[in-house]
């Protein structure tokens, strides 16, 4: 790789932006957790809805100068952090801050999409796989460490101190972006004109293909799972409040889940499992983990059960992706992937809103029992519907 130094700046900027995003999300989420489950549901809705919006970012990003776009996205996030600090810490205007949280979520999603475009622009084709694997591992490690750091920091520092530090992180990320210099390795590369009509036709074709029975066997249960996972995402910060230093507990839970996902990826490097085995066995284990968190709310056992859930969920998600890839026609991979992502992303913000409303009237542990039942039903579905060799 002839551009190692520039690539190191990309990794550094990505890690710092990830840390800044984690701090903003955790600090704001925890501030609103103390007010109402409705606010928690709204924030989760904003961040999942921003992923729905990301479907439309690609054509826009392709038309803009990449480095300038990343400057703008990081600068906007820094400005939003400053404004959020003023509204929350100085004026106490919580409701007025909510639109800023949504803009921050969208800006974060745009930023990550832009970062994805940097690698093929700066790295030779023969090193792309290595570069992407480094970024993927750094992302997973960052989620593991940064969510835990943010959760623990909330215990010891004030809202103003945390958001001030976040502003400095975004500024530092911008300094690393400044160091990125472009060198194109693909002389045949040129931007394509965006055709809305062509885009619309491709999207329709992908959706029609996705509605075939062979996809719906997996897609239907996947949408149900993501809907209830979004409810759990709202429930977990509220569940954490029953323990001492709840923000620290929540941050550690997020870190443990990320660590379990890394272990799941490493596990699959050594062990080969069939899709049906994973969806049935680990689907049941995922539900059992939440059921045990309800029955035995000992903090250290909760950490263990949440790790089991994170490990199981990661294995399930990887095998869902594998199942879809095996079914796809090679000339329709992009269109079907877009349709799948659109469907999944739509289920999650709806689940977040329902979760916020639901947790106003039911105990948080009821959602754990409900998820355990849904997991058992879906595991039975796969046991009966999938071929034994799937």
PDB file of C-alpha atoms in Angstrom, residues 113-317:
ATOM      1  CA  UNK A 113     -21.287   7.154   4.126  1.00  0.00           C
ATOM      2  CA  UNK A 114     -18.681   9.675   2.988  1.00  0.00           C
ATOM      3  CA  UNK A 115     -15.941   7.804   4.859  1.00  0.00           C
ATOM      4  CA  UNK A 116     -16.908   4.631   3.000  1.00  0.00           C
ATOM      5  CA  UNK A 117     -16.248   6.404  -0.308  1.00  0.00           C
ATOM      6  CA  UNK A 118     -12.745   7.525   0.739  1.00  0.00           C
ATOM      7  CA  UNK A 119     -11.159   4.066   0.697  1.00  0.00           C
ATOM      8  CA  UNK A 120     -11.613   3.218  -3.015  1.00  0.00           C
ATOM      9  CA  UNK A 121     -10.583   6.784  -3.889  1.00  0.00           C
ATOM     10  CA  UNK A 122      -7.291   6.579  -1.999  1.00  0.00           C
ATOM     11  CA  UNK A 123      -6.250   2.909  -1.891  1.00  0.00           C
ATOM     12  CA  UNK A 124      -5.046   0.715  -4.756  1.00  0.00           C
ATOM     13  CA  UNK A 125      -7.446  -2.068  -5.787  1.00  0.00           C
ATOM     14  CA  UNK A 126      -5.152  -4.873  -4.610  1.00  0.00           C
ATOM     15  CA  UNK A 127      -5.168  -3.461  -1.061  1.00  0.00           C
ATOM     16  CA  UNK A 128      -8.886  -2.719  -0.761  1.00  0.00           C
ATOM     17  CA  UNK A 129      -9.765  -5.930   1.079  1.00  0.00           C
ATOM     18  CA  UNK A 130      -7.026  -5.390   3.650  1.00  0.00           C
ATOM     19  CA  UNK A 131      -7.982  -1.732   4.104  1.00  0.00           C
ATOM     20  CA  UNK A 132     -11.669  -2.540   4.552  1.00  0.00           C
ATOM     21  CA  UNK A 133     -10.938  -5.302   7.052  1.00  0.00           C
ATOM     22  CA  UNK A 134      -8.846  -2.858   9.139  1.00  0.00           C
ATOM     23  CA  UNK A 135     -11.687  -0.323   9.096  1.00  0.00           C
ATOM     24  CA  UNK A 136     -14.263  -2.978   9.983  1.00  0.00           C
ATOM     25  CA  UNK A 137     -12.250  -4.221  12.944  1.00  0.00           C
ATOM     26  CA  UNK A 138     -11.533  -0.652  14.099  1.00  0.00           C
ATOM     27  CA  UNK A 139     -15.265   0.135  13.935  1.00  0.00           C
ATOM     28  CA  UNK A 140     -16.210  -2.887  16.046  1.00  0.00           C
ATOM     29  CA  UNK A 141     -13.433  -2.203  18.546  1.00  0.00           C
ATOM     30  CA  UNK A 142     -14.410   1.465  18.693  1.00  0.00           C
ATOM     31  CA  UNK A 143     -18.044   0.616  19.437  1.00  0.00           C
ATOM     32  CA  UNK A 144     -16.871  -1.753  22.158  1.00  0.00           C
ATOM     33  CA  UNK A 145     -14.580   0.769  23.854  1.00  0.00           C
ATOM     34  CA  UNK A 146     -16.202   4.140  23.154  1.00  0.00           C
ATOM     35  CA  UNK A 147     -19.731   3.304  24.330  1.00  0.00           C
ATOM     36  CA  UNK A 148     -18.270   2.032  27.587  1.00  0.00           C
ATOM     37  CA  UNK A 149     -16.058   5.144  27.953  1.00  0.00           C
ATOM     38  CA  UNK A 150     -19.007   7.444  27.283  1.00  0.00           C
ATOM     39  CA  UNK A 151     -21.261   5.621  29.750  1.00  0.00           C
ATOM     40  CA  UNK A 152     -18.645   5.700  32.513  1.00  0.00           C
ATOM     41  CA  UNK A 153     -17.778   9.372  31.854  1.00  0.00           C
ATOM     42  CA  UNK A 154     -21.400  10.413  32.450  1.00  0.00           C
ATOM     43  CA  UNK A 155     -20.984   9.302  36.080  1.00  0.00           C
ATOM     44  CA  UNK A 156     -18.027  11.613  36.761  1.00  0.00           C
ATOM     45  CA  UNK A 157     -18.537  14.688  34.535  1.00  0.00           C
ATOM     46  CA  UNK A 158     -21.273  17.252  34.008  1.00  0.00           C
ATOM     47  CA  UNK A 159     -23.321  17.675  30.837  1.00  0.00           C
ATOM     48  CA  UNK A 160     -21.422  20.870  29.956  1.00  0.00           C
ATOM     49  CA  UNK A 161     -18.017  19.223  30.450  1.00  0.00           C
ATOM     50  CA  UNK A 162     -18.951  16.194  28.342  1.00  0.00           C
ATOM     51  CA  UNK A 163     -20.391  18.175  25.428  1.00  0.00           C
ATOM     52  CA  UNK A 164     -17.437  20.605  25.548  1.00  0.00           C
ATOM     53  CA  UNK A 165     -15.092  17.632  25.241  1.00  0.00           C
ATOM     54  CA  UNK A 166     -17.227  16.376  22.352  1.00  0.00           C
ATOM     55  CA  UNK A 167     -16.765  19.688  20.520  1.00  0.00           C
ATOM     56  CA  UNK A 168     -12.984  19.275  20.855  1.00  0.00           C
ATOM     57  CA  UNK A 169     -13.224  15.736  19.450  1.00  0.00           C
ATOM     58  CA  UNK A 170     -15.056  16.929  16.334  1.00  0.00           C
ATOM     59  CA  UNK A 171     -12.457  19.698  15.898  1.00  0.00           C
ATOM     60  CA  UNK A 172      -9.632  17.154  16.214  1.00  0.00           C
ATOM     61  CA  UNK A 173     -11.318  14.935  13.606  1.00  0.00           C
ATOM     62  CA  UNK A 174     -11.470  17.899  11.206  1.00  0.00           C
ATOM     63  CA  UNK A 175      -7.710  18.415  11.657  1.00  0.00           C
ATOM     64  CA  UNK A 176      -7.084  14.812  10.546  1.00  0.00           C
ATOM     65  CA  UNK A 177      -9.428  15.251   7.572  1.00  0.00           C
ATOM     66  CA  UNK A 178      -7.257  18.230   6.519  1.00  0.00           C
ATOM     67  CA  UNK A 179      -4.280  15.875   6.220  1.00  0.00           C
ATOM     68  CA  UNK A 180      -6.032  13.571   3.737  1.00  0.00           C
ATOM     69  CA  UNK A 181      -4.662  14.166   0.246  1.00  0.00           C
ATOM     70  CA  UNK A 182      -6.246  12.544  -2.782  1.00  0.00           C
ATOM     71  CA  UNK A 183      -4.527  10.370  -5.313  1.00  0.00           C
ATOM     72  CA  UNK A 184      -6.669   8.448  -7.773  1.00  0.00           C
ATOM     73  CA  UNK A 185      -5.563   4.934  -8.657  1.00  0.00           C
ATOM     74  CA  UNK A 186      -8.372   4.202 -11.127  1.00  0.00           C
ATOM     75  CA  UNK A 187      -7.933   6.326 -14.251  1.00  0.00           C
ATOM     76  CA  UNK A 188     -11.191   5.007 -15.713  1.00  0.00           C
ATOM     77  CA  UNK A 189     -13.214   6.299 -12.763  1.00  0.00           C
ATOM     78  CA  UNK A 190     -15.717   9.029 -13.554  1.00  0.00           C
ATOM     79  CA  UNK A 191     -18.868  10.213 -11.847  1.00  0.00           C
ATOM     80  CA  UNK A 192     -22.129   9.015 -13.391  1.00  0.00           C
ATOM     81  CA  UNK A 193     -25.070  11.328 -13.880  1.00  0.00           C
ATOM     82  CA  UNK A 194     -27.841  10.529 -11.456  1.00  0.00           C
ATOM     83  CA  UNK A 195     -31.108   9.537 -13.098  1.00  0.00           C
ATOM     84  CA  UNK A 196     -34.088   9.588 -10.761  1.00  0.00           C
ATOM     85  CA  UNK A 197     -36.154   7.549 -13.218  1.00  0.00           C
ATOM     86  CA  UNK A 198     -33.448   4.882 -13.517  1.00  0.00           C
ATOM     87  CA  UNK A 199     -33.015   4.811  -9.747  1.00  0.00           C
ATOM     88  CA  UNK A 200     -36.774   4.416  -9.256  1.00  0.00           C
ATOM     89  CA  UNK A 201     -36.997   1.575 -11.776  1.00  0.00           C
ATOM     90  CA  UNK A 202     -34.047  -0.271 -10.188  1.00  0.00           C
ATOM     91  CA  UNK A 203     -35.612   0.112  -6.739  1.00  0.00           C
ATOM     92  CA  UNK A 204     -38.973  -1.214  -7.986  1.00  0.00           C
ATOM     93  CA  UNK A 205     -37.285  -4.189  -9.642  1.00  0.00           C
ATOM     94  CA  UNK A 206     -35.403  -5.001  -6.434  1.00  0.00           C
ATOM     95  CA  UNK A 207     -38.582  -4.785  -4.360  1.00  0.00           C
ATOM     96  CA  UNK A 208     -40.495  -7.055  -6.753  1.00  0.00           C
ATOM     97  CA  UNK A 209     -37.714  -9.637  -6.577  1.00  0.00           C
ATOM     98  CA  UNK A 210     -37.593  -9.381  -2.788  1.00  0.00           C
ATOM     99  CA  UNK A 211     -41.303 -10.231  -2.527  1.00  0.00           C
ATOM    100  CA  UNK A 212     -40.622 -13.698  -3.916  1.00  0.00           C
ATOM    101  CA  UNK A 213     -41.407 -16.495  -1.441  1.00  0.00           C
ATOM    102  CA  UNK A 214     -37.754 -17.598  -1.177  1.00  0.00           C
ATOM    103  CA  UNK A 215     -36.840 -14.213   0.348  1.00  0.00           C
ATOM    104  CA  UNK A 216     -39.943 -13.760   2.486  1.00  0.00           C
ATOM    105  CA  UNK A 217     -39.110 -16.883   4.512  1.00  0.00           C
ATOM    106  CA  UNK A 218     -36.187 -14.907   5.936  1.00  0.00           C
ATOM    107  CA  UNK A 219     -37.333 -11.310   5.498  1.00  0.00           C
ATOM    108  CA  UNK A 220     -40.626 -11.598   7.410  1.00  0.00           C
ATOM    109  CA  UNK A 221     -39.029 -12.900  10.624  1.00  0.00           C
ATOM    110  CA  UNK A 222     -36.098 -10.472  10.215  1.00  0.00           C
ATOM    111  CA  UNK A 223     -38.479  -7.505  10.154  1.00  0.00           C
ATOM    112  CA  UNK A 224     -40.240  -8.818  13.273  1.00  0.00           C
ATOM    113  CA  UNK A 225     -36.906  -9.286  15.069  1.00  0.00           C
ATOM    114  CA  UNK A 226     -35.708  -5.763  14.201  1.00  0.00           C
ATOM    115  CA  UNK A 227     -39.015  -4.270  15.331  1.00  0.00           C
ATOM    116  CA  UNK A 228     -38.700  -5.891  18.769  1.00  0.00           C
ATOM    117  CA  UNK A 229     -34.957  -5.201  18.994  1.00  0.00           C
ATOM    118  CA  UNK A 230     -35.795  -1.492  18.596  1.00  0.00           C
ATOM    119  CA  UNK A 231     -38.200  -1.789  21.535  1.00  0.00           C
ATOM    120  CA  UNK A 232     -35.389  -3.403  23.552  1.00  0.00           C
ATOM    121  CA  UNK A 233     -33.045  -0.570  22.565  1.00  0.00           C
ATOM    122  CA  UNK A 234     -35.469   1.822  24.249  1.00  0.00           C
ATOM    123  CA  UNK A 235     -35.893  -0.518  27.228  1.00  0.00           C
ATOM    124  CA  UNK A 236     -32.205  -1.054  28.072  1.00  0.00           C
ATOM    125  CA  UNK A 237     -31.286   2.453  29.317  1.00  0.00           C
ATOM    126  CA  UNK A 238     -34.469   2.431  31.423  1.00  0.00           C
ATOM    127  CA  UNK A 239     -33.644  -1.065  32.729  1.00  0.00           C
ATOM    128  CA  UNK A 240     -30.172   0.217  33.715  1.00  0.00           C
ATOM    129  CA  UNK A 241     -31.671   2.817  36.069  1.00  0.00           C
ATOM    130  CA  UNK A 242     -32.477   0.119  38.673  1.00  0.00           C
ATOM    131  CA  UNK A 243     -28.747  -0.281  39.370  1.00  0.00           C
ATOM    132  CA  UNK A 244     -26.271   2.050  41.061  1.00  0.00           C
ATOM    133  CA  UNK A 245     -24.454   4.327  38.557  1.00  0.00           C
ATOM    134  CA  UNK A 246     -26.936   3.470  35.770  1.00  0.00           C
ATOM    135  CA  UNK A 247     -25.150   5.362  32.977  1.00  0.00           C
ATOM    136  CA  UNK A 248     -21.993   3.382  33.726  1.00  0.00           C
ATOM    137  CA  UNK A 249     -24.002   0.141  33.680  1.00  0.00           C
ATOM    138  CA  UNK A 250     -25.594   1.046  30.338  1.00  0.00           C
ATOM    139  CA  UNK A 251     -22.251   1.975  28.790  1.00  0.00           C
ATOM    140  CA  UNK A 252     -20.718  -1.314  29.945  1.00  0.00           C
ATOM    141  CA  UNK A 253     -23.693  -3.241  28.554  1.00  0.00           C
ATOM    142  CA  UNK A 254     -23.159  -1.625  25.151  1.00  0.00           C
ATOM    143  CA  UNK A 255     -19.445  -2.385  25.324  1.00  0.00           C
ATOM    144  CA  UNK A 256     -20.081  -6.001  26.330  1.00  0.00           C
ATOM    145  CA  UNK A 257     -22.499  -6.434  23.432  1.00  0.00           C
ATOM    146  CA  UNK A 258     -19.887  -5.081  21.002  1.00  0.00           C
ATOM    147  CA  UNK A 259     -17.219  -7.376  22.440  1.00  0.00           C
ATOM    148  CA  UNK A 260     -19.532 -10.374  22.093  1.00  0.00           C
ATOM    149  CA  UNK A 261     -20.116  -9.462  18.441  1.00  0.00           C
ATOM    150  CA  UNK A 262     -16.362  -9.443  17.816  1.00  0.00           C
ATOM    151  CA  UNK A 263     -16.083 -12.876  19.458  1.00  0.00           C
ATOM    152  CA  UNK A 264     -18.882 -14.137  17.232  1.00  0.00           C
ATOM    153  CA  UNK A 265     -16.995 -12.989  14.129  1.00  0.00           C
ATOM    154  CA  UNK A 266     -13.820 -14.714  15.340  1.00  0.00           C
ATOM    155  CA  UNK A 267     -15.819 -17.836  16.257  1.00  0.00           C
ATOM    156  CA  UNK A 268     -17.082 -18.157  12.677  1.00  0.00           C
ATOM    157  CA  UNK A 269     -13.503 -18.045  11.400  1.00  0.00           C
ATOM    158  CA  UNK A 270     -12.947 -21.397  13.141  1.00  0.00           C
ATOM    159  CA  UNK A 271     -16.378 -23.053  13.156  1.00  0.00           C
ATOM    160  CA  UNK A 272     -18.754 -23.634  10.240  1.00  0.00           C
ATOM    161  CA  UNK A 273     -22.477 -23.743  11.043  1.00  0.00           C
ATOM    162  CA  UNK A 274     -25.524 -24.196   8.825  1.00  0.00           C
ATOM    163  CA  UNK A 275     -27.983 -21.328   8.539  1.00  0.00           C
ATOM    164  CA  UNK A 276     -30.835 -23.370  10.017  1.00  0.00           C
ATOM    165  CA  UNK A 277     -28.718 -24.420  13.006  1.00  0.00           C
ATOM    166  CA  UNK A 278     -27.897 -20.808  13.857  1.00  0.00           C
ATOM    167  CA  UNK A 279     -31.390 -19.358  13.354  1.00  0.00           C
ATOM    168  CA  UNK A 280     -33.000 -22.078  15.490  1.00  0.00           C
ATOM    169  CA  UNK A 281     -30.435 -22.662  18.254  1.00  0.00           C
ATOM    170  CA  UNK A 282     -29.080 -19.143  18.746  1.00  0.00           C
ATOM    171  CA  UNK A 283     -32.523 -17.612  18.250  1.00  0.00           C
ATOM    172  CA  UNK A 284     -33.691 -19.564  21.293  1.00  0.00           C
ATOM    173  CA  UNK A 285     -30.528 -18.657  23.242  1.00  0.00           C
ATOM    174  CA  UNK A 286     -31.034 -14.967  22.461  1.00  0.00           C
ATOM    175  CA  UNK A 287     -34.546 -15.102  23.914  1.00  0.00           C
ATOM    176  CA  UNK A 288     -33.435 -17.128  26.937  1.00  0.00           C
ATOM    177  CA  UNK A 289     -30.758 -14.496  27.704  1.00  0.00           C
ATOM    178  CA  UNK A 290     -33.420 -11.787  28.056  1.00  0.00           C
ATOM    179  CA  UNK A 291     -35.696 -14.087  30.036  1.00  0.00           C
ATOM    180  CA  UNK A 292     -32.853 -14.722  32.496  1.00  0.00           C
ATOM    181  CA  UNK A 293     -32.201 -10.986  32.819  1.00  0.00           C
ATOM    182  CA  UNK A 294     -35.816 -10.660  33.918  1.00  0.00           C
ATOM    183  CA  UNK A 295     -35.740 -13.609  36.334  1.00  0.00           C
ATOM    184  CA  UNK A 296     -32.260 -13.024  37.832  1.00  0.00           C
ATOM    185  CA  UNK A 297     -31.542  -9.254  37.838  1.00  0.00           C
ATOM    186  CA  UNK A 298     -28.117  -9.618  39.467  1.00  0.00           C
ATOM    187  CA  UNK A 299     -25.846  -7.059  37.783  1.00  0.00           C
ATOM    188  CA  UNK A 300     -22.919  -9.381  37.039  1.00  0.00           C
ATOM    189  CA  UNK A 301     -25.246 -12.070  35.713  1.00  0.00           C
ATOM    190  CA  UNK A 302     -27.005  -9.425  33.622  1.00  0.00           C
ATOM    191  CA  UNK A 303     -23.620  -8.638  32.038  1.00  0.00           C
ATOM    192  CA  UNK A 304     -23.168 -12.347  31.303  1.00  0.00           C
ATOM    193  CA  UNK A 305     -26.670 -12.783  29.866  1.00  0.00           C
ATOM    194  CA  UNK A 306     -26.300  -9.651  27.719  1.00  0.00           C
ATOM    195  CA  UNK A 307     -23.010 -10.999  26.350  1.00  0.00           C
ATOM    196  CA  UNK A 308     -24.838 -14.224  25.422  1.00  0.00           C
ATOM    197  CA  UNK A 309     -27.504 -12.171  23.647  1.00  0.00           C
ATOM    198  CA  UNK A 310     -24.885 -10.089  21.805  1.00  0.00           C
ATOM    199  CA  UNK A 311     -23.009 -13.224  20.701  1.00  0.00           C
ATOM    200  CA  UNK A 312     -26.208 -14.925  19.524  1.00  0.00           C
ATOM    201  CA  UNK A 313     -27.516 -11.829  17.729  1.00  0.00           C
ATOM    202  CA  UNK A 314     -24.226 -11.338  15.870  1.00  0.00           C
ATOM    203  CA  UNK A 315     -24.228 -14.952  14.655  1.00  0.00           C
ATOM    204  CA  UNK A 316     -27.858 -14.628  13.554  1.00  0.00           C
ATOM    205  CA  UNK A 317     -27.230 -11.371  11.654  1.00  0.00           C
TER     206      UNK A 317
END
